[in-house]
mmCIF file of C-alpha atoms and ligand atoms in Angstrom:
data_model
loop_
_atom_site.group_PDB
_atom_site.id
_atom_site.type_symbol
_atom_site.label_atom_id
_atom_site.label_comp_id
_atom_site.label_asym_id
_atom_site.label_seq_id
_atom_site.Cartn_x
_atom_site.Cartn_y
_atom_site.Cartn_z
ATOM 1 C CA MET K 1 -26.904 -1.144 -60.136
ATOM 2 C CA ARG K 2 -29.493 -3.195 -58.224
ATOM 3 C CA SER K 3 -28.219 -6.476 -56.896
ATOM 4 C CA GLU K 4 -29.636 -9.908 -57.358
ATOM 5 C CA THR K 5 -30.233 -10.084 -53.592
ATOM 6 C CA THR K 6 -32.747 -7.201 -53.701
ATOM 7 C CA SER K 7 -35.987 -8.669 -54.973
ATOM 8 C CA GLU K 8 -38.618 -6.351 -56.429
ATOM 9 C CA THR K 9 -41.212 -7.610 -53.950
ATOM 10 C CA LYS K 10 -39.091 -6.954 -50.862
ATOM 11 C CA ALA K 11 -40.137 -3.892 -48.851
ATOM 12 C CA PRO K 12 -37.723 -0.984 -49.334
ATOM 13 C CA ALA K 13 -35.342 -0.334 -46.471
ATOM 14 C CA ALA K 14 -32.996 2.495 -45.603
ATOM 15 C CA CYS K 15 -30.348 2.640 -42.917
ATOM 16 C CA LEU K 16 -28.304 4.981 -40.787
ATOM 17 C CA ILE K 17 -24.573 4.422 -41.194
ATOM 18 C CA GLY K 18 -22.358 5.623 -38.372
ATOM 19 C CA TRP K 19 -19.506 4.605 -36.084
ATOM 20 C CA PRO K 20 -20.730 4.437 -33.406
ATOM 21 C CA ALA K 21 -24.432 4.861 -34.297
ATOM 22 C CA ALA K 22 -26.275 3.312 -31.400
ATOM 23 C CA HIS K 23 -27.852 6.443 -29.893
ATOM 24 C CA SER K 24 -29.613 7.871 -32.949
ATOM 25 C CA ARG K 25 -33.302 8.858 -32.856
ATOM 26 C CA SER K 26 -33.626 8.387 -36.628
ATOM 27 C CA PRO K 27 -35.164 4.873 -36.405
ATOM 28 C CA LEU K 28 -37.873 6.205 -34.081
ATOM 29 C CA ILE K 29 -38.705 8.995 -36.539
ATOM 30 C CA HIS K 30 -38.751 6.870 -39.702
ATOM 31 C CA HIS K 31 -40.618 3.974 -38.067
ATOM 32 C CA TYR K 32 -43.297 6.461 -36.932
ATOM 33 C CA TRP K 33 -43.762 7.724 -40.488
ATOM 34 C CA LEU K 34 -43.739 4.227 -42.015
ATOM 35 C CA ARG K 35 -46.389 3.158 -39.504
ATOM 36 C CA THR K 36 -48.657 6.198 -39.735
ATOM 37 C CA LEU K 37 -48.464 6.401 -43.547
ATOM 38 C CA GLY K 38 -49.075 2.646 -43.863
ATOM 39 C CA ILE K 39 -45.906 2.098 -45.891
ATOM 40 C CA GLU K 40 -44.234 -1.290 -45.844
ATOM 41 C CA GLY K 41 -40.576 -0.523 -45.371
ATOM 42 C CA GLY K 42 -37.702 -0.602 -42.929
ATOM 43 C CA TYR K 43 -35.051 1.581 -41.353
ATOM 44 C CA VAL K 44 -32.148 0.067 -39.460
ATOM 45 C CA ILE K 45 -28.860 1.129 -37.908
ATOM 46 C CA GLU K 46 -25.640 -0.080 -39.526
ATOM 47 C CA ALA K 47 -22.519 0.400 -37.426
ATOM 48 C CA VAL K 48 -19.757 0.544 -40.042
ATOM 49 C CA PRO K 49 -16.136 1.349 -39.113
ATOM 50 C CA PRO K 50 -14.284 3.925 -41.237
ATOM 51 C CA ASP K 51 -12.133 1.373 -43.079
ATOM 52 C CA GLU K 52 -15.243 -0.489 -44.274
ATOM 53 C CA PHE K 53 -17.373 2.546 -45.139
ATOM 54 C CA GLY K 54 -16.334 2.926 -48.788
ATOM 55 C CA ASP K 55 -17.076 -0.682 -49.639
ATOM 56 C CA PHE K 56 -20.380 -0.597 -47.725
ATOM 57 C CA VAL K 57 -21.649 2.549 -49.452
ATOM 58 C CA LEU K 58 -20.625 1.495 -52.930
ATOM 59 C CA ARG K 59 -22.580 -1.726 -52.403
ATOM 60 C CA LEU K 60 -25.538 -0.163 -50.594
ATOM 61 C CA SER K 61 -28.126 -1.699 -52.917
ATOM 62 C CA THR K 62 -26.415 -5.076 -52.689
ATOM 63 C CA HIS K 63 -26.969 -4.849 -48.947
ATOM 64 C CA GLY K 64 -30.670 -4.380 -49.715
ATOM 65 C CA PHE K 65 -30.947 -0.627 -49.133
ATOM 66 C CA VAL K 66 -32.657 2.025 -51.256
ATOM 67 C CA GLY K 67 -30.706 4.746 -49.478
ATOM 68 C CA ALA K 68 -29.159 5.834 -46.206
ATOM 69 C CA ASN K 69 -28.526 8.505 -43.662
ATOM 70 C CA VAL K 70 -24.888 9.040 -42.850
ATOM 71 C CA THR K 71 -23.559 10.344 -39.569
ATOM 72 C CA ARG K 72 -20.205 10.820 -37.868
ATOM 73 C CA PRO K 73 -17.496 10.138 -38.897
ATOM 74 C CA HIS K 74 -18.541 9.332 -42.454
ATOM 75 C CA LYS K 75 -20.245 12.468 -43.823
ATOM 76 C CA GLU K 76 -17.251 13.771 -45.797
ATOM 77 C CA ARG K 77 -16.489 10.337 -47.299
ATOM 78 C CA ALA K 78 -20.157 9.975 -48.255
ATOM 79 C CA LEU K 79 -19.877 13.224 -50.206
ATOM 80 C CA ALA K 80 -16.784 12.015 -52.042
ATOM 81 C CA LEU K 81 -18.311 8.650 -52.933
ATOM 82 C CA SER K 82 -21.581 10.001 -54.377
ATOM 83 C CA VAL K 83 -22.914 12.637 -56.765
ATOM 84 C CA PRO K 84 -23.769 15.540 -54.419
ATOM 85 C CA ASP K 85 -26.338 18.303 -54.922
ATOM 86 C CA ASP K 86 -25.501 21.989 -54.336
ATOM 87 C CA ARG K 87 -26.341 21.805 -50.640
ATOM 88 C CA ALA K 88 -24.097 18.856 -49.851
ATOM 89 C CA ARG K 89 -21.294 20.388 -51.915
ATOM 90 C CA ALA K 90 -21.577 23.761 -50.161
ATOM 91 C CA VAL K 91 -21.747 22.210 -46.705
ATOM 92 C CA GLY K 92 -18.854 19.893 -47.561
ATOM 93 C CA ALA K 93 -20.640 16.873 -46.107
ATOM 94 C CA ALA K 94 -23.477 14.532 -47.089
ATOM 95 C CA ASN K 95 -25.962 13.091 -44.602
ATOM 96 C CA THR K 96 -28.461 11.494 -46.989
ATOM 97 C CA LEU K 97 -27.876 9.052 -49.864
ATOM 98 C CA TRP K 98 -30.340 7.723 -52.427
ATOM 99 C CA TYR K 99 -30.354 6.156 -55.866
ATOM 100 C CA ASP K 100 -31.366 8.134 -58.922
ATOM 101 C CA GLY K 101 -31.572 5.216 -61.330
ATOM 102 C CA THR K 102 -28.188 3.575 -60.892
ATOM 103 C CA GLU K 103 -26.482 6.745 -59.676
ATOM 104 C CA LEU K 104 -25.809 7.188 -55.963
ATOM 105 C CA ARG K 105 -26.813 10.777 -55.150
ATOM 106 C CA SER K 106 -26.335 12.756 -51.936
ATOM 107 C CA THR K 107 -27.606 15.850 -50.190
ATOM 108 C CA ASN K 108 -27.294 17.558 -46.829
ATOM 109 C CA THR K 109 -30.725 17.781 -45.210
ATOM 110 C CA ASP K 110 -29.502 19.880 -42.258
ATOM 111 C CA VAL K 111 -30.004 22.909 -44.525
ATOM 112 C CA GLU K 112 -33.735 22.368 -45.015
ATOM 113 C CA GLY K 113 -34.044 20.974 -41.496
ATOM 114 C CA PHE K 114 -32.878 24.314 -40.147
ATOM 115 C CA VAL K 115 -34.846 26.493 -42.556
ATOM 116 C CA ASP K 116 -38.096 24.486 -42.431
ATOM 117 C CA ASN K 117 -37.982 24.440 -38.633
ATOM 118 C CA LEU K 118 -37.541 28.229 -38.583
ATOM 119 C CA ASP K 119 -40.477 28.611 -40.972
ATOM 120 C CA ALA K 120 -42.632 26.407 -38.740
ATOM 121 C CA ALA K 121 -41.612 28.019 -35.439
ATOM 122 C CA ALA K 122 -41.262 31.656 -36.472
ATOM 123 C CA PRO K 123 -42.759 32.328 -39.915
ATOM 124 C CA GLY K 124 -41.313 35.355 -41.673
ATOM 125 C CA CYS K 125 -38.116 35.486 -39.637
ATOM 126 C CA ASP K 126 -36.099 35.150 -42.836
ATOM 127 C CA LYS K 127 -37.102 38.759 -43.506
ATOM 128 C CA ALA K 128 -34.507 39.748 -40.902
ATOM 129 C CA GLU K 129 -31.842 42.029 -42.315
ATOM 130 C CA GLU K 130 -29.106 40.716 -40.035
ATOM 131 C CA ALA K 131 -28.425 37.384 -38.382
ATOM 132 C CA VAL K 132 -25.805 36.332 -35.836
ATOM 133 C CA VAL K 133 -24.634 32.730 -36.095
ATOM 134 C CA LEU K 134 -22.518 31.355 -33.249
ATOM 135 C CA GLY K 135 -20.073 28.614 -34.275
ATOM 136 C CA ALA K 136 -18.240 27.687 -37.466
ATOM 137 C CA GLY K 137 -18.306 23.882 -37.437
ATOM 138 C CA GLY K 138 -20.234 21.456 -39.626
ATOM 139 C CA ALA K 139 -23.688 22.530 -38.430
ATOM 140 C CA ALA K 140 -22.841 26.217 -38.974
ATOM 141 C CA ARG K 141 -22.065 25.513 -42.631
ATOM 142 C CA ALA K 142 -25.589 24.172 -43.166
ATOM 143 C CA VAL K 143 -27.148 27.095 -41.267
ATOM 144 C CA VAL K 144 -25.131 29.753 -43.113
ATOM 145 C CA PHE K 145 -25.889 28.144 -46.470
ATOM 146 C CA GLY K 146 -29.610 28.154 -45.620
ATOM 147 C CA LEU K 147 -29.568 31.805 -44.524
ATOM 148 C CA VAL K 148 -27.620 32.973 -47.578
ATOM 149 C CA GLU K 149 -29.964 30.995 -49.826
ATOM 150 C CA ARG K 150 -32.889 32.780 -48.154
ATOM 151 C CA GLY K 151 -31.306 36.155 -48.899
ATOM 152 C CA ILE K 152 -30.420 37.413 -45.391
ATOM 153 C CA ARG K 153 -28.402 40.534 -46.118
ATOM 154 C CA ARG K 154 -25.742 40.233 -43.386
ATOM 155 C CA VAL K 155 -24.787 37.075 -41.551
ATOM 156 C CA HIS K 156 -22.306 37.668 -38.727
ATOM 157 C CA LEU K 157 -20.409 34.478 -38.106
ATOM 158 C CA VAL K 158 -19.025 34.474 -34.577
ATOM 159 C CA ASN K 159 -16.603 31.777 -33.512
ATOM 160 C CA ARG K 160 -14.161 31.109 -30.679
ATOM 161 C CA THR K 161 -11.522 30.312 -33.321
ATOM 162 C CA LEU K 162 -11.784 33.339 -35.593
ATOM 163 C CA ALA K 163 -9.730 31.738 -38.385
ATOM 164 C CA ARG K 164 -12.413 29.067 -38.804
ATOM 165 C CA ALA K 165 -15.136 31.708 -39.145
ATOM 166 C CA SER K 166 -13.021 33.614 -41.667
ATOM 167 C CA ALA K 167 -12.451 30.493 -43.774
ATOM 168 C CA LEU K 168 -16.164 29.747 -43.808
ATOM 169 C CA ALA K 169 -17.071 33.364 -44.625
ATOM 170 C CA ASP K 170 -14.617 33.317 -47.565
ATOM 171 C CA GLN K 171 -16.439 30.321 -48.941
ATOM 172 C CA PHE K 172 -19.951 31.748 -48.610
ATOM 173 C CA GLY K 173 -19.418 35.216 -50.098
ATOM 174 C CA ALA K 174 -19.846 38.879 -49.290
ATOM 175 C CA SER K 175 -22.945 38.638 -47.068
ATOM 176 C CA VAL K 176 -21.098 36.550 -44.440
ATOM 177 C CA HIS K 177 -18.878 38.466 -42.003
ATOM 178 C CA PRO K 178 -16.545 36.705 -39.567
ATOM 179 C CA ALA K 179 -16.424 38.068 -36.018
ATOM 180 C CA SER K 180 -14.701 37.234 -32.776
ATOM 181 C CA TRP K 181 -16.545 36.160 -29.622
ATOM 182 C CA ALA K 182 -15.807 39.571 -28.060
ATOM 183 C CA ALA K 183 -17.881 41.267 -30.781
ATOM 184 C CA ILE K 184 -21.192 39.585 -29.801
ATOM 185 C CA ALA K 185 -22.552 42.332 -27.549
ATOM 186 C CA GLY K 186 -22.100 44.897 -30.334
ATOM 187 C CA LEU K 187 -23.852 42.700 -32.927
ATOM 188 C CA LEU K 188 -26.938 41.572 -30.992
ATOM 189 C CA PRO K 189 -28.872 44.901 -30.981
ATOM 190 C CA GLN K 190 -29.182 44.757 -34.807
ATOM 191 C CA ALA K 191 -29.820 41.012 -35.089
ATOM 192 C CA GLY K 192 -33.279 39.849 -36.155
ATOM 193 C CA LEU K 193 -32.111 36.261 -35.794
ATOM 194 C CA LEU K 194 -29.643 34.608 -33.407
ATOM 195 C CA VAL K 195 -28.590 31.001 -34.013
ATOM 196 C CA ASN K 196 -26.444 28.886 -31.720
ATOM 197 C CA THR K 197 -24.646 26.167 -33.689
ATOM 198 C CA THR K 198 -21.950 25.573 -31.078
ATOM 199 C CA SER K 199 -22.144 22.739 -28.583
ATOM 200 C CA LEU K 200 -22.313 25.277 -25.731
ATOM 201 C CA GLY K 201 -25.370 24.677 -23.547
ATOM 202 C CA MET K 202 -25.452 20.953 -24.331
ATOM 203 C CA HIS K 203 -25.470 18.491 -21.410
ATOM 204 C CA GLY K 204 -21.883 18.063 -20.250
ATOM 205 C CA GLN K 205 -20.644 21.173 -22.093
ATOM 206 C CA PRO K 206 -20.016 24.661 -20.715
ATOM 207 C CA ALA K 207 -22.962 27.085 -20.646
ATOM 208 C CA LEU K 208 -23.511 29.634 -23.393
ATOM 209 C CA VAL K 209 -23.108 32.967 -21.652
ATOM 210 C CA LEU K 210 -24.914 35.669 -23.603
ATOM 211 C CA ASP K 211 -27.367 38.478 -22.795
ATOM 212 C CA VAL K 212 -30.535 37.988 -24.890
ATOM 213 C CA GLY K 213 -31.707 41.307 -23.428
ATOM 214 C CA LEU K 214 -29.500 42.974 -26.033
ATOM 215 C CA LEU K 215 -31.568 41.583 -28.919
ATOM 216 C CA PRO K 216 -34.392 43.606 -30.511
ATOM 217 C CA GLN K 217 -37.895 42.830 -29.187
ATOM 218 C CA ASN K 218 -38.914 41.085 -32.448
ATOM 219 C CA ALA K 219 -35.790 38.901 -32.716
ATOM 220 C CA VAL K 220 -35.993 35.136 -33.152
ATOM 221 C CA VAL K 221 -33.613 32.792 -31.312
ATOM 222 C CA ALA K 222 -32.723 29.327 -32.627
ATOM 223 C CA ASP K 223 -30.618 26.735 -30.828
ATOM 224 C CA LEU K 224 -29.388 23.587 -32.580
ATOM 225 C CA VAL K 225 -28.653 21.867 -29.269
ATOM 226 C CA TYR K 226 -31.492 19.494 -28.314
ATOM 227 C CA VAL K 227 -30.106 17.805 -25.206
ATOM 228 C CA PRO K 228 -31.516 19.367 -23.074
ATOM 229 C CA LEU K 229 -34.602 20.207 -25.122
ATOM 230 C CA GLN K 230 -35.056 23.545 -23.424
ATOM 231 C CA THR K 231 -31.560 25.033 -23.425
ATOM 232 C CA PRO K 232 -30.730 27.961 -21.134
ATOM 233 C CA LEU K 233 -30.505 30.155 -24.267
ATOM 234 C CA LEU K 234 -34.042 29.218 -25.342
ATOM 235 C CA SER K 235 -35.362 29.620 -21.793
ATOM 236 C CA ALA K 236 -33.890 33.105 -21.540
ATOM 237 C CA ALA K 237 -35.282 34.058 -24.967
ATOM 238 C CA ARG K 238 -38.779 32.779 -24.090
ATOM 239 C CA ALA K 239 -38.675 34.569 -20.738
ATOM 240 C CA ARG K 240 -38.077 37.758 -22.708
ATOM 241 C CA GLY K 241 -41.035 36.997 -24.979
ATOM 242 C CA LEU K 242 -38.926 36.255 -28.072
ATOM 243 C CA LYS K 243 -39.921 33.614 -30.625
ATOM 244 C CA THR K 244 -37.727 30.505 -30.595
ATOM 245 C CA ALA K 245 -36.898 27.496 -32.765
ATOM 246 C CA ASP K 246 -35.393 24.481 -31.016
ATOM 247 C CA GLY K 247 -32.917 21.787 -32.021
ATOM 248 C CA LEU K 248 -35.442 18.960 -31.861
ATOM 249 C CA GLY K 249 -37.580 20.730 -34.464
ATOM 250 C CA MET K 250 -34.561 20.878 -36.782
ATOM 251 C CA LEU K 251 -33.768 17.212 -36.177
ATOM 252 C CA LEU K 252 -37.318 16.217 -37.143
ATOM 253 C CA HIS K 253 -37.508 18.479 -40.194
ATOM 254 C CA GLN K 254 -34.137 17.310 -41.546
ATOM 255 C CA ALA K 255 -35.467 13.739 -41.663
ATOM 256 C CA VAL K 256 -38.350 14.590 -44.031
ATOM 257 C CA ARG K 257 -36.424 14.677 -47.319
ATOM 258 C CA GLY K 258 -34.661 11.334 -46.868
ATOM 259 C CA PHE K 259 -37.946 9.594 -46.118
ATOM 260 C CA GLU K 260 -39.539 11.132 -49.210
ATOM 261 C CA LEU K 261 -36.615 10.118 -51.427
ATOM 262 C CA TRP K 262 -36.572 6.519 -50.185
ATOM 263 C CA PHE K 263 -40.253 5.755 -49.669
ATOM 264 C CA GLY K 264 -41.970 8.110 -52.124
ATOM 265 C CA GLN K 265 -44.214 10.097 -49.768
ATOM 266 C CA ARG K 266 -43.506 13.392 -48.047
ATOM 267 C CA PRO K 267 -44.131 12.914 -44.316
ATOM 268 C CA GLN K 268 -45.308 15.558 -41.837
ATOM 269 C CA VAL K 269 -43.601 16.697 -38.663
ATOM 270 C CA THR K 270 -46.577 16.267 -36.343
ATOM 271 C CA SER K 271 -46.958 17.129 -32.672
ATOM 272 C CA GLU K 272 -47.445 13.399 -32.038
ATOM 273 C CA LEU K 273 -44.020 12.623 -33.568
ATOM 274 C CA ARG K 274 -42.447 15.420 -31.595
ATOM 275 C CA ALA K 275 -43.937 14.095 -28.349
ATOM 276 C CA LEU K 276 -42.652 10.594 -29.150
ATOM 277 C CA VAL K 277 -39.070 11.759 -29.677
ATOM 278 C CA GLU K 278 -39.277 14.163 -26.723
ATOM 279 C CA ALA K 279 -40.278 11.290 -24.462
ATOM 280 C CA ASP K 280 -37.341 9.234 -25.739
ATOM 281 C CA LEU K 281 -34.905 12.110 -25.154
ATOM 282 C CA THR K 282 -36.281 12.655 -21.662
ATOM 283 C CA ARG K 283 -35.841 8.944 -20.811
ATOM 284 C CA ALA K 284 -32.191 8.949 -21.970
HETATM 285 P P1 NAP P 301 -18.409 20.871 -34.639
HETATM 286 O O1 NAP P 301 -18.183 20.789 -36.105
HETATM 287 O O2 NAP P 301 -17.542 20.095 -33.731
HETATM 288 O O3 NAP P 301 -18.352 22.442 -34.224
HETATM 289 C C1 NAP P 301 -18.484 22.823 -32.889
HETATM 290 C C2 NAP P 301 -18.547 24.350 -32.787
HETATM 291 O O4 NAP P 301 -18.743 24.678 -31.407
HETATM 292 C C3 NAP P 301 -17.285 25.072 -33.244
HETATM 293 O O5 NAP P 301 -17.616 26.305 -33.827
HETATM 294 C C4 NAP P 301 -16.550 25.286 -31.910
HETATM 295 O O6 NAP P 301 -15.655 26.403 -31.927
HETATM 296 C C5 NAP P 301 -17.701 25.573 -30.989
HETATM 297 N N1 NAP P 301 -17.351 25.317 -29.588
HETATM 298 C C6 NAP P 301 -17.187 24.117 -29.000
HETATM 299 N N2 NAP P 301 -16.862 24.278 -27.689
HETATM 300 C C7 NAP P 301 -16.816 25.634 -27.477
HETATM 301 C C8 NAP P 301 -16.532 26.434 -26.345
HETATM 302 N N3 NAP P 301 -16.201 25.895 -25.158
HETATM 303 N N4 NAP P 301 -16.595 27.787 -26.479
HETATM 304 C C9 NAP P 301 -16.919 28.349 -27.668
HETATM 305 N N5 NAP P 301 -17.196 27.630 -28.788
HETATM 306 C C10 NAP P 301 -17.139 26.286 -28.694
HETATM 307 O O7 NAP P 301 -19.894 20.426 -34.262
HETATM 308 P P2 NAP P 301 -21.212 20.511 -35.184
HETATM 309 O O8 NAP P 301 -21.361 19.252 -35.961
HETATM 310 O O9 NAP P 301 -21.181 21.788 -35.923
HETATM 311 O O10 NAP P 301 -22.375 20.497 -34.072
HETATM 312 C C11 NAP P 301 -22.554 21.594 -33.202
HETATM 313 C C12 NAP P 301 -23.835 21.418 -32.356
HETATM 314 O O11 NAP P 301 -24.969 21.386 -33.216
HETATM 315 C C13 NAP P 301 -23.872 20.123 -31.563
HETATM 316 O O12 NAP P 301 -24.445 20.409 -30.308
HETATM 317 C C14 NAP P 301 -24.808 19.226 -32.371
HETATM 318 O O13 NAP P 301 -25.478 18.270 -31.570
HETATM 319 C C15 NAP P 301 -25.781 20.258 -32.903
HETATM 320 N N6 NAP P 301 -26.467 19.829 -34.139
HETATM 321 C C16 NAP P 301 -27.833 19.731 -34.091
HETATM 322 C C17 NAP P 301 -28.523 19.373 -35.228
HETATM 323 C C18 NAP P 301 -30.034 19.282 -35.164
HETATM 324 O O14 NAP P 301 -30.636 18.692 -36.076
HETATM 325 N N7 NAP P 301 -30.663 19.866 -34.178
HETATM 326 C C19 NAP P 301 -27.845 19.083 -36.429
HETATM 327 C C20 NAP P 301 -26.449 19.207 -36.438
HETATM 328 C C21 NAP P 301 -25.768 19.579 -35.283
HETATM 329 P P3 NAP P 301 -14.112 26.242 -32.400
HETATM 330 O O15 NAP P 301 -14.134 26.288 -33.908
HETATM 331 O O16 NAP P 301 -13.439 27.414 -31.799
HETATM 332 O O17 NAP P 301 -13.621 24.926 -31.867
#
């Protein structure tokens, strides 16, 4: 359902819908790709309060948009108001919307953001037999889905609130095992991959206290936190000579699919883009 206000000659535009949405790096990322690929298009921020979200999304094309990213607090509503793919359905939240003909479709690009970043930073780490994932919130759902999809045999899901880890494990099947925080030290020696999806280690949050010395020498450590860029967990892992994948890499990789769906070309996560966003994060 394209509106009369969207002319065929107008450059395509996408937006980020959030409330609030002012501090997102998504415009920087998409503007970089539009510029370097020579595509005429736009990407803007739309601050939409919860009570106006449904109307806004159902009339996205009328507002002149070919698609959108969706952030807090709208991701679950976005899922309900669109036709989700398997990833969005499994994660229980949609962060990317696009039109397939007249149908509003959705996906959750955090899954491929996580997996593609791991592939780029530590190729082959999905061969690990066991992974330990810390946290059982929204980001953990995307990470666990990605790891199960990649065939990791045992995913230990460790969370402060054990009931949340158990609920998530029930949803993702027999390869996901809930564990309490106290179990970490016993799990690390077998873990080929450790992923922090909690907010621990983020600026303003408590530190993540954990001994990376317990991990095997070939383990890979991923942290979803990207403020600061170099979290204490990543620093400790690097100091031990372990391979790492950082949260900024995931943020950049998760943006690829939306851009491709809206503007028709698959962009690259380049070192130049990374430096641009790093500089912006450092200024903040
Ligand atoms: P969320 O749904 O609110 O979940 C937060 C998780 O952190 C929960 O498991 C929570 O445990 C745990 N947690 C919080 N404070 C804790 C503490 N003091 N001790 C132990 N555990 C604690 O948040 P989210 O959306 O999953 O996001 C989590 C982090 O991932 C954030 O830092 C976010 O910025 C980052 N993230 C990064 C990317 C990226 O692209 N790099 C993408 C998505 C998210 P309980 O269940 O016990 O409360």
